Tab-separated table of C-alpha atoms in Angstrom:
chain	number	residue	atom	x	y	z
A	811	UNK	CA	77.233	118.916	22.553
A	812	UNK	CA	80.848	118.405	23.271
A	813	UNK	CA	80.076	117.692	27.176
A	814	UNK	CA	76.994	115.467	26.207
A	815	UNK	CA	78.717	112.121	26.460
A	816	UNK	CA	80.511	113.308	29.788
A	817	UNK	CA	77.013	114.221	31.400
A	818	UNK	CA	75.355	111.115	30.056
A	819	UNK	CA	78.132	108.942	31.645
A	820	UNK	CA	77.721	110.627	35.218
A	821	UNK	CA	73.891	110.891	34.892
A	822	UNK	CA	74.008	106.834	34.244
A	823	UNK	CA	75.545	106.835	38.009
A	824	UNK	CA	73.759	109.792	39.668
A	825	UNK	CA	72.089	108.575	42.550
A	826	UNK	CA	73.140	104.631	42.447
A	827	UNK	CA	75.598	102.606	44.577
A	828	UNK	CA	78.393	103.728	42.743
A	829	UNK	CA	77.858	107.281	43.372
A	830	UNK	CA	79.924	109.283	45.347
A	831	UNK	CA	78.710	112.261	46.066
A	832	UNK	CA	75.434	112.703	48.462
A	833	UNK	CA	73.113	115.410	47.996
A	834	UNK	CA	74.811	117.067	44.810
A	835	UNK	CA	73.564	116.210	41.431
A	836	UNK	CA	75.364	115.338	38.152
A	837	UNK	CA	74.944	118.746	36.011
A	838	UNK	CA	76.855	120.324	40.105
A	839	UNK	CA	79.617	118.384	40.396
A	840	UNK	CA	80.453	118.562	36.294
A	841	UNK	CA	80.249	122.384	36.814
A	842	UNK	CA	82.662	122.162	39.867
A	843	UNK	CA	85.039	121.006	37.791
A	844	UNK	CA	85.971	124.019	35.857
A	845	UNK	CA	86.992	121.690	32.784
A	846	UNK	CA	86.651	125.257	30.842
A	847	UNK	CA	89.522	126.452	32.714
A	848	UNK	CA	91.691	124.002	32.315
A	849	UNK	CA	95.077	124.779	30.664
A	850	UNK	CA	95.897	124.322	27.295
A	851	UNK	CA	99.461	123.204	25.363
A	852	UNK	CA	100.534	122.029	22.518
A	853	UNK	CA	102.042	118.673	22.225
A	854	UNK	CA	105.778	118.523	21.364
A	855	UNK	CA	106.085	115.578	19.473
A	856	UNK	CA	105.433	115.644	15.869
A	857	UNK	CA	101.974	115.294	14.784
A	858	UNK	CA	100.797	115.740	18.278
A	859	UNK	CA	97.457	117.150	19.169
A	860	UNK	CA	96.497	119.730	22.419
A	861	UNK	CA	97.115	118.353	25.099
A	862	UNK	CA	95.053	119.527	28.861
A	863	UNK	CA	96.531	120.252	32.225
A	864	UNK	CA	93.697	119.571	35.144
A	865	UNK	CA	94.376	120.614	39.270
A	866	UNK	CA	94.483	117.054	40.896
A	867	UNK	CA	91.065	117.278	43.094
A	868	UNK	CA	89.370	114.349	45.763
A	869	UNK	CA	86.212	114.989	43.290
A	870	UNK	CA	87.504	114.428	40.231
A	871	UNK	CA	89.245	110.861	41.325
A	872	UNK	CA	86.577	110.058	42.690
A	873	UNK	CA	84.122	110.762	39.875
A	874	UNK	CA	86.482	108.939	37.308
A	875	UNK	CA	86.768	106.024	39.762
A	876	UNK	CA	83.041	105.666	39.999
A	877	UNK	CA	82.561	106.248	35.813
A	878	UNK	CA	85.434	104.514	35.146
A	879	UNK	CA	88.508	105.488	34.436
A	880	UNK	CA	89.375	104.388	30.279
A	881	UNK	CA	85.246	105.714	29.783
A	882	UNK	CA	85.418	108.804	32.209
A	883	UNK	CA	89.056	110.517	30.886
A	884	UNK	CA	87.726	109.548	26.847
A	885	UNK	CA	84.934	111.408	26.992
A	886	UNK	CA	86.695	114.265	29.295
A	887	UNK	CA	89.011	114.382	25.828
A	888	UNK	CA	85.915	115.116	23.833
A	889	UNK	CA	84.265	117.281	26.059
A	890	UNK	CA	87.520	119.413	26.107
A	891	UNK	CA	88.880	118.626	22.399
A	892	UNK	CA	91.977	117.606	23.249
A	893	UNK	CA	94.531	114.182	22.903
A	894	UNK	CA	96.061	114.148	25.914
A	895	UNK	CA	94.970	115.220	29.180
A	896	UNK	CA	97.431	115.367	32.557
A	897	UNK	CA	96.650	115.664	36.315
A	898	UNK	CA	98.706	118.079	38.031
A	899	UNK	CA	99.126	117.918	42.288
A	900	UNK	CA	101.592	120.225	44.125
A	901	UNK	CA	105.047	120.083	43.420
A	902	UNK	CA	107.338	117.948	45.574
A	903	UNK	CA	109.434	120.007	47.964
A	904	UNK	CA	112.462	118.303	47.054
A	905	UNK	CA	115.922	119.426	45.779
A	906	UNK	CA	114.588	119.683	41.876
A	907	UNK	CA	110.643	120.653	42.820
A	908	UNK	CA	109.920	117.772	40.743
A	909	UNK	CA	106.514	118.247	39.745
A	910	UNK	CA	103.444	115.509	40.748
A	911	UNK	CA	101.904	115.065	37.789
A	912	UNK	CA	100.411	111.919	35.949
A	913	UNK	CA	99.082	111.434	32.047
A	914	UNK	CA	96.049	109.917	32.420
A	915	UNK	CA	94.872	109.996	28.616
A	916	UNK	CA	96.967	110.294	25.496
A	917	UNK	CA	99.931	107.830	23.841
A	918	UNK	CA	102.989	108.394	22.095
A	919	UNK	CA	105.436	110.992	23.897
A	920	UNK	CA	104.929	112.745	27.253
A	921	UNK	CA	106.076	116.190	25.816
A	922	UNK	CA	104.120	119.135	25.945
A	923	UNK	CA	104.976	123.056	24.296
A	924	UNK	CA	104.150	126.459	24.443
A	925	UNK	CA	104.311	129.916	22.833
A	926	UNK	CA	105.470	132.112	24.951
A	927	UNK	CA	105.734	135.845	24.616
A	928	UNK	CA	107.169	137.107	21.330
A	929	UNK	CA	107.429	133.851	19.829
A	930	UNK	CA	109.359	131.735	22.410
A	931	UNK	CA	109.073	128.249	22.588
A	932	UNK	CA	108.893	126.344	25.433
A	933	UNK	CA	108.488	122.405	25.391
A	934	UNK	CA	109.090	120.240	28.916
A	935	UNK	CA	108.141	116.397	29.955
A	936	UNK	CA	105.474	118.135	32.784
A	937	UNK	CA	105.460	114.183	34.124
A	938	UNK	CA	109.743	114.871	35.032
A	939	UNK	CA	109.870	118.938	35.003
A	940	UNK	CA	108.301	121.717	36.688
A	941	UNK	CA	106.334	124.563	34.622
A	942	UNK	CA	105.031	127.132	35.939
A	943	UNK	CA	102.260	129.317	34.027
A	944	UNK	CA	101.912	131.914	36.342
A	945	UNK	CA	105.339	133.576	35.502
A	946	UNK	CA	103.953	134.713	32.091
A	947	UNK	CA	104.059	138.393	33.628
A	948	UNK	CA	107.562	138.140	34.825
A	949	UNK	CA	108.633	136.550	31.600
A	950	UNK	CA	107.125	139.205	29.644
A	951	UNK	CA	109.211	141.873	31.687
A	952	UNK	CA	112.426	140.255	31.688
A	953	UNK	CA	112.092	140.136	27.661
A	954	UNK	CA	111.407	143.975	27.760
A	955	UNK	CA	115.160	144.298	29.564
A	956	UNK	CA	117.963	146.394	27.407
A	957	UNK	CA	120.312	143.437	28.132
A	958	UNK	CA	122.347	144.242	24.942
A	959	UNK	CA	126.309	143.546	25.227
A	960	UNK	CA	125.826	142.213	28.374
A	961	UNK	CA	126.185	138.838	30.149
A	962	UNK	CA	123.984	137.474	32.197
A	963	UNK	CA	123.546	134.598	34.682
A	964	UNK	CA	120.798	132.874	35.264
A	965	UNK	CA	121.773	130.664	38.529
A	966	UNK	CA	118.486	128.080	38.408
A	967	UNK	CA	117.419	128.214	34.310
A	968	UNK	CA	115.150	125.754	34.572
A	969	UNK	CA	113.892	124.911	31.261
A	970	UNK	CA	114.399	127.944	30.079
A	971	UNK	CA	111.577	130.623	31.173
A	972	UNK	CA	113.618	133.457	31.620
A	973	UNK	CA	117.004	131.836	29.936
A	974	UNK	CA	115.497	132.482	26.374
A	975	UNK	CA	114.122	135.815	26.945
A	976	UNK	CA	117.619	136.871	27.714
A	977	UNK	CA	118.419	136.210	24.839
A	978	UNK	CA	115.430	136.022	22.099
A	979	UNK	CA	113.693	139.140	23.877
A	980	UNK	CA	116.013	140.679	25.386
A	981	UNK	CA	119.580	140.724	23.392
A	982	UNK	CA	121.964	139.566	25.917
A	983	UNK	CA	125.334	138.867	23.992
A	984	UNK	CA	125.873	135.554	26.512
A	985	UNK	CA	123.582	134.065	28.935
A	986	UNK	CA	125.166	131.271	31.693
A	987	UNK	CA	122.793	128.945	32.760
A	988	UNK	CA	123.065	126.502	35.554
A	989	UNK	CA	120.968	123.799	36.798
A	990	UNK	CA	121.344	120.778	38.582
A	991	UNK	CA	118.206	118.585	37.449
A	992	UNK	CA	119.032	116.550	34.701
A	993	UNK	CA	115.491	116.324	33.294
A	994	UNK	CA	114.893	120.321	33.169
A	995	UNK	CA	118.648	120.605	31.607
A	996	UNK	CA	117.506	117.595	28.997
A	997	UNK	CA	114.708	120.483	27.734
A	998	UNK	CA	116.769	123.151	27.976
A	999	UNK	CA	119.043	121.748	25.364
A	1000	UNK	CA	116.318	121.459	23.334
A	1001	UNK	CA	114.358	124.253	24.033
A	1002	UNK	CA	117.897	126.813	23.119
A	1003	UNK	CA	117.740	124.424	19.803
A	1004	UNK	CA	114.276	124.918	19.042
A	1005	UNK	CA	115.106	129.069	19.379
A	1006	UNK	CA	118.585	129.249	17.992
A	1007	UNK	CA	117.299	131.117	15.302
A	1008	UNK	CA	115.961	133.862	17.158
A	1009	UNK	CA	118.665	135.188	19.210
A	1010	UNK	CA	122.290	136.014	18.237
A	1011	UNK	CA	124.177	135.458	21.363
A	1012	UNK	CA	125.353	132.731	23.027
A	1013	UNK	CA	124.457	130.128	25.580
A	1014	UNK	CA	126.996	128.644	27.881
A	1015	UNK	CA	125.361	125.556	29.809
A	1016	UNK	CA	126.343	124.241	33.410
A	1017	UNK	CA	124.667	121.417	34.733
A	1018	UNK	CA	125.259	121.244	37.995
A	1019	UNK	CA	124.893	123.379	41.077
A	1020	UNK	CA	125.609	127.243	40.726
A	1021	UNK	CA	128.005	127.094	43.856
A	1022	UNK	CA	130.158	124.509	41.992
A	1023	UNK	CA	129.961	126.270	38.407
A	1024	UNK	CA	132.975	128.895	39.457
A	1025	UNK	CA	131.463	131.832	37.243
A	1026	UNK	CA	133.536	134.376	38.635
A	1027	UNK	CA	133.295	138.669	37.431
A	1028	UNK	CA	131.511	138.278	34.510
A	1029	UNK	CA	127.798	139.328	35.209
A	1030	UNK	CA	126.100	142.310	33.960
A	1031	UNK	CA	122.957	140.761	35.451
A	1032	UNK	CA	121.972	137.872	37.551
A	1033	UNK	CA	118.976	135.857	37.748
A	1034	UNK	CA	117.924	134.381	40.684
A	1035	UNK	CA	114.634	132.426	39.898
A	1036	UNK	CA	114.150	129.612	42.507
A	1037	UNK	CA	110.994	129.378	44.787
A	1038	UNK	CA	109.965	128.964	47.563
A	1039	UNK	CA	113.906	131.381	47.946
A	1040	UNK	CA	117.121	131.516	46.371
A	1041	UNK	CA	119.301	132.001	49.493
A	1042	UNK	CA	121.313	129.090	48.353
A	1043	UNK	CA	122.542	131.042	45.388
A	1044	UNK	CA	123.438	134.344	46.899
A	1045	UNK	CA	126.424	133.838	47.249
A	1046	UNK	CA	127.601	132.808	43.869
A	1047	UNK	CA	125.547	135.591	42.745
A	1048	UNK	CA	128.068	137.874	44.570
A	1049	UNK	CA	131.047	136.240	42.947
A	1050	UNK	CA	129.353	136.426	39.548
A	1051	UNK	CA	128.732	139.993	39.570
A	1052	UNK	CA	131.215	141.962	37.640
A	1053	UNK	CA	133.739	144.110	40.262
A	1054	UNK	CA	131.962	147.438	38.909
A	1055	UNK	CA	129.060	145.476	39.939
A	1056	UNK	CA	125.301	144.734	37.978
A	1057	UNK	CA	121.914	144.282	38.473
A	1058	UNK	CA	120.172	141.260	40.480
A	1059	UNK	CA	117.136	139.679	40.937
A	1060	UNK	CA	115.662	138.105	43.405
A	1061	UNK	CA	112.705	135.887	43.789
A	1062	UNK	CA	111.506	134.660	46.790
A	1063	UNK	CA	107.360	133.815	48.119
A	1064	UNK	CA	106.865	135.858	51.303
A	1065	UNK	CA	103.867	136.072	54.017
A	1066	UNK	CA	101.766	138.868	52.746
A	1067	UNK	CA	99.069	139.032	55.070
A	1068	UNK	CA	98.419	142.997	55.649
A	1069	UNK	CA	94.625	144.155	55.690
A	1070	UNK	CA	94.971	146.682	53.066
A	1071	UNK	CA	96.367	147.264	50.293
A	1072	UNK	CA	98.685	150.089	50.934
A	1073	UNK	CA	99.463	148.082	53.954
A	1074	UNK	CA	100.445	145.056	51.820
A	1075	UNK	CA	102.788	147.348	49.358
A	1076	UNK	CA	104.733	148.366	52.753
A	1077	UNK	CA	104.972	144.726	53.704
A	1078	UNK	CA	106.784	144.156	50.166
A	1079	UNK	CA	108.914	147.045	50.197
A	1080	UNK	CA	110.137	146.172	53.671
A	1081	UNK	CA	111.207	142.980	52.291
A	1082	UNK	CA	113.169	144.021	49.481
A	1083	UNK	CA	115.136	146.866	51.354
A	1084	UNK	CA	116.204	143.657	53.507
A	1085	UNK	CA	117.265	142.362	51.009
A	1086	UNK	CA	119.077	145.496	49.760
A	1087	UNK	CA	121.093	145.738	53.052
A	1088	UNK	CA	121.926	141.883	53.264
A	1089	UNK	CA	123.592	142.469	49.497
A	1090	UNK	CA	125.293	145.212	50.765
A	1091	UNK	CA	126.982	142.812	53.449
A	1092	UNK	CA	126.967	140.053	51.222
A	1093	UNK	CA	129.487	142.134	48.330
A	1094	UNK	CA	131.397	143.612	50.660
A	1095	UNK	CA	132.661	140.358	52.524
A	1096	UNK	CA	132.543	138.358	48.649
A	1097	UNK	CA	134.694	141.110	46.591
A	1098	UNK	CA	136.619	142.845	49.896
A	1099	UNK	CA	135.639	146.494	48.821
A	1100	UNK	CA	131.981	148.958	49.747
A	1101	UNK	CA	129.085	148.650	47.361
A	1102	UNK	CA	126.204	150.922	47.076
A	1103	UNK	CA	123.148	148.518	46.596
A	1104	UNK	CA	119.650	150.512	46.001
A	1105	UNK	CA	116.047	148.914	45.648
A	1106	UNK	CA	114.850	149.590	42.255
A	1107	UNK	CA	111.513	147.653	41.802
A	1108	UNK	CA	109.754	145.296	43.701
A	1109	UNK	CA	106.882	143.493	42.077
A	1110	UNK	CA	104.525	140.680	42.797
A	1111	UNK	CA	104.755	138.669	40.138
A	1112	UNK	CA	101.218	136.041	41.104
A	1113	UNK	CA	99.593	134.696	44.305
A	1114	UNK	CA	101.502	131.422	45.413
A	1115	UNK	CA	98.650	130.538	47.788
A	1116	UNK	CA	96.653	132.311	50.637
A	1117	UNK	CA	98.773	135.109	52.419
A	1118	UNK	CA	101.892	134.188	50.198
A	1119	UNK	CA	102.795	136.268	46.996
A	1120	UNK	CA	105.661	135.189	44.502
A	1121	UNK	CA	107.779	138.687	44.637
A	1122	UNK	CA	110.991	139.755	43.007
A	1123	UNK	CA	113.126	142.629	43.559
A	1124	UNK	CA	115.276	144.505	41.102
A	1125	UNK	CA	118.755	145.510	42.778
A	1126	UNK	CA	121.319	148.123	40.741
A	1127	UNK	CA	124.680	147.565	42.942
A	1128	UNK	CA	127.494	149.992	42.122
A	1129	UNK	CA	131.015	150.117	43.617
A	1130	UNK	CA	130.871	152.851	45.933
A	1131	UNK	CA	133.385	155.787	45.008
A	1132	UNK	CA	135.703	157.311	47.635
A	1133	UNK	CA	135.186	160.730	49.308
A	1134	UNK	CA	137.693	163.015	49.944
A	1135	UNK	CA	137.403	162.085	53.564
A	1136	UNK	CA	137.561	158.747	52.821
A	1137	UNK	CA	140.764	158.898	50.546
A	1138	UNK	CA	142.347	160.730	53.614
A	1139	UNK	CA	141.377	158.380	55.802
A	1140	UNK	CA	143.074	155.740	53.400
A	1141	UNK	CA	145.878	157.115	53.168
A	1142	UNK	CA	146.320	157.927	56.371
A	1143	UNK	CA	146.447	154.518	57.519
A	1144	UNK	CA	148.778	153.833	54.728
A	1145	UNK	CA	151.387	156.114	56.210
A	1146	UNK	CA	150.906	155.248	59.390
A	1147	UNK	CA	151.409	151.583	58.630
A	1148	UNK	CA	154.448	152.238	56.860
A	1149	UNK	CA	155.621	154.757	59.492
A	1150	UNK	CA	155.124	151.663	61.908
A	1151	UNK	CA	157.577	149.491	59.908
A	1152	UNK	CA	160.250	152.053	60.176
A	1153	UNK	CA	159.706	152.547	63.827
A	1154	UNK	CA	160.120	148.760	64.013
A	1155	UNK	CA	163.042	148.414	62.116
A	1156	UNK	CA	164.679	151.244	63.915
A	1157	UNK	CA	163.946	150.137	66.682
A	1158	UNK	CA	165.822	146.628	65.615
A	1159	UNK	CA	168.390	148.035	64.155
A	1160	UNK	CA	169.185	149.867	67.575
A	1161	UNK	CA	168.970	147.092	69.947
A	1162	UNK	CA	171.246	145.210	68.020
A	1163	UNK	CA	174.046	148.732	67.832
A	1164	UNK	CA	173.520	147.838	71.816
A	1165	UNK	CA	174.139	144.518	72.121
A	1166	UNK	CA	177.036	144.320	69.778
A	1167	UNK	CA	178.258	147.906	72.211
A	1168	UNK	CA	177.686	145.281	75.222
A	1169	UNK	CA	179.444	142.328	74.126
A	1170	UNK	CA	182.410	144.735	73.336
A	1171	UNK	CA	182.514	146.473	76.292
A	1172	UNK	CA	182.704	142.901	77.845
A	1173	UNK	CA	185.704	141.850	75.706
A	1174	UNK	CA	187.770	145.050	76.784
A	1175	UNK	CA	186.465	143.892	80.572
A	1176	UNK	CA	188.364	140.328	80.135
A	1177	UNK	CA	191.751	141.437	78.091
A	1178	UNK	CA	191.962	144.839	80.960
A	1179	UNK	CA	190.952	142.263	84.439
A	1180	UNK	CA	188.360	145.588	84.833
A	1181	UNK	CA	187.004	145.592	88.270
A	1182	UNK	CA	184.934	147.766	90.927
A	1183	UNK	CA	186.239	149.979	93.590
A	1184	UNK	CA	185.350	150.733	96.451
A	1185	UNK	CA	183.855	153.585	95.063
A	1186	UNK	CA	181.540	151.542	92.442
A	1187	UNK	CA	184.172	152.891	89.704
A	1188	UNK	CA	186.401	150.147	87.658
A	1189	UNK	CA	190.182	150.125	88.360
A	1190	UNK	CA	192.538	147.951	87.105
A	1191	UNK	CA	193.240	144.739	88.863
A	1192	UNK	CA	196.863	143.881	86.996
A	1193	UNK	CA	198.437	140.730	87.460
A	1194	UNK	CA	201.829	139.554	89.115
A	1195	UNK	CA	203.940	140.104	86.348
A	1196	UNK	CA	202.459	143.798	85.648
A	1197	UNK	CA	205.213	145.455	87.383
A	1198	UNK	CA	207.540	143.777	84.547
């Protein structure tokens, strides 16, 4: 009964001038649709009824075109009981990943929320910030972290998705969180209000870019949650890490393409011992001294698209302790560095004994009139008045 109205509208059509698709029927192209599937939220604002999130599709702009659009996205809103309804395209590949998505039904304001796992809630503008449902898995996981007495940094927060699970879920005494778009910062003020209650830690906020936030040997963990990669965090992520080191993790989407699936859990592993032995470069040139950095977990976290999973990799780096070889080693570089210097400064210290020798022996030379012999030996030249 609920689709009734929607089915009546595109039967009126079905077939005329106005309709756009040849050789499918009306009940065919409403199934195509998957308006079952669609998303669901909660609108923020007060009063606010569920709103819909709908895949941007040729078909379905062109159905609404040809219905119309106020009469087409009305009875859509019936059909799915819901107040406001929002087409979402692919996310721009821009600096923020500002999202492509339109409100085409609903008033009042553009602000949509969830309940997450174990009671955290999410709200976001999805017309100005990115969301992404698919991390629900990840978020979950991060939550089930011991973070307790620790800090953690989260270098690209977001809105919050893994941000509050640090510290509602997880028990992380302080949580850093940078990010640069203004927009997703805008509901992550909110969001950390809406939540205060539910966490006893504290949030320190940095809106800019994590290179510029100087967060310097504080981290028991960080976060590194931008897609499609976070290389341009890495480094600060080095700097962050405490000098006894921490935990990290990594997201990145990577080419899985392998034609089975044991091959597919090699191609994944490969890519996070990579990643293992770039960290291990990466520490030892940020902090000057060896870490050990081991490949804890790897998971795939969702599909991005065809042949490309979202993956993230849990790395535990440790300072690496000194052998017995390697303290003698040490050392002996020490002492022969210092044995060096003393070399040196004898050496110094007996060139000039020689040249002050030198310029003596040259003084005694002039007062005496010294001179050579036929024999090469010095004899005394004396002057007229010697005899006297």
């Amino acid at each position: 009964k609920k689709y009734q109205r929607l089915t009546d509208l595109v039967l009126e059509i079905e077939g005329g001038k106005r309709w756009p698709f040849k050789g499918v029927n009306a009940y065919k192209v409403i199934e195509e649709l998957n308006l079952p599937k669609a998303r669901r939220y909660q609108g923020a604002a007060p009063g606010a009824g569920p709103a819909v999130m709908l895949r941007d599709s040729d078909k379905l702009r062109a159905l609404a075109e040809a219905v119309g659009e106020d009469q087409f996205w009305e009875a859509v809103a019936e059909a799915l009981d819901c107040e406001q309804i929002y087409i979402l395209g692919e996310i721009y590949p821009d600096q923020f990943r500002s999202p492509n998505c339109t409100r085409v039904y609903g008033q009042g304001l553009s602000r949509i929320k969830l309940e997450d796992e174990g009671g955290v809630s999410l709200s976001w503008d999805p017309t100005k910030t990115m969301f992404s449902a698919g991390n629900l898995s990840e978020r979950k996981r991060v939550g089930n972290f011991n973070c307790k007495g620790e800090t953690v940094v989260d270098l690209f927060a977001g809105i919050g998705y893994f941000t509050l699970h640090y510290l509602c879920r997880a028990g992380a005494k302080t949580v850093h969180a940078c990010e640069i778009n203004p927009n997703a910062m805008e509901s992550l003020r909110l969001n950390i209000n809406a939540n205060k209650d539910k966490f006893k830690g504290k949030c320190v906020l940095y809106e800019k870019d994590c290179n510029d936030a100087n967060i310097e040997d504080v981290a028991d963990r960080v976060n590194l949650g931008l897609l499609p990669n976070s290389e341009t965090g890495y480094h600060a992520a080095c700097i962050a890490l405490k000098p006894k080191g921490g935990w990290l993790h990594i997201h990145e989407n990577r080419c899985i393409d392998g034609p089975t699936p044991q091959a597919r859990y090699l191609q994944r592993k490969r890519w996070a011992i990579r990643k293992a032995f770039e960290f291990t470069r990466l520490m030892r040139k940020t902090k000057g001294i060896h870490y050990d950095v081991r490949l804890m977990n790897v998971t795939q976290v969702k599909s991005y698209a065809p042949h490309v999973e979202h993956l993230v990799c849990d790395l535990k780096v440790r300072m690496m302790p000194l052998t017995f070889k390697a303290r003698m080693y040490r050392w002996w570089i020490v002492g022969g560095f210092i044995l060096s210097k003393f070399v040196a400064v004898a050496a110094i210290a007996g060139a000039v004994v020689e040249m002050r020798r030198q310029a003596r022996v040259e003084q005694v030379r002039e007062k005496l009139s010294l001179g050579r012999g036929d024999d090469g030996s010095y004899v005394a030249s004396f002057v007229e008045d010697a005899e006297k």
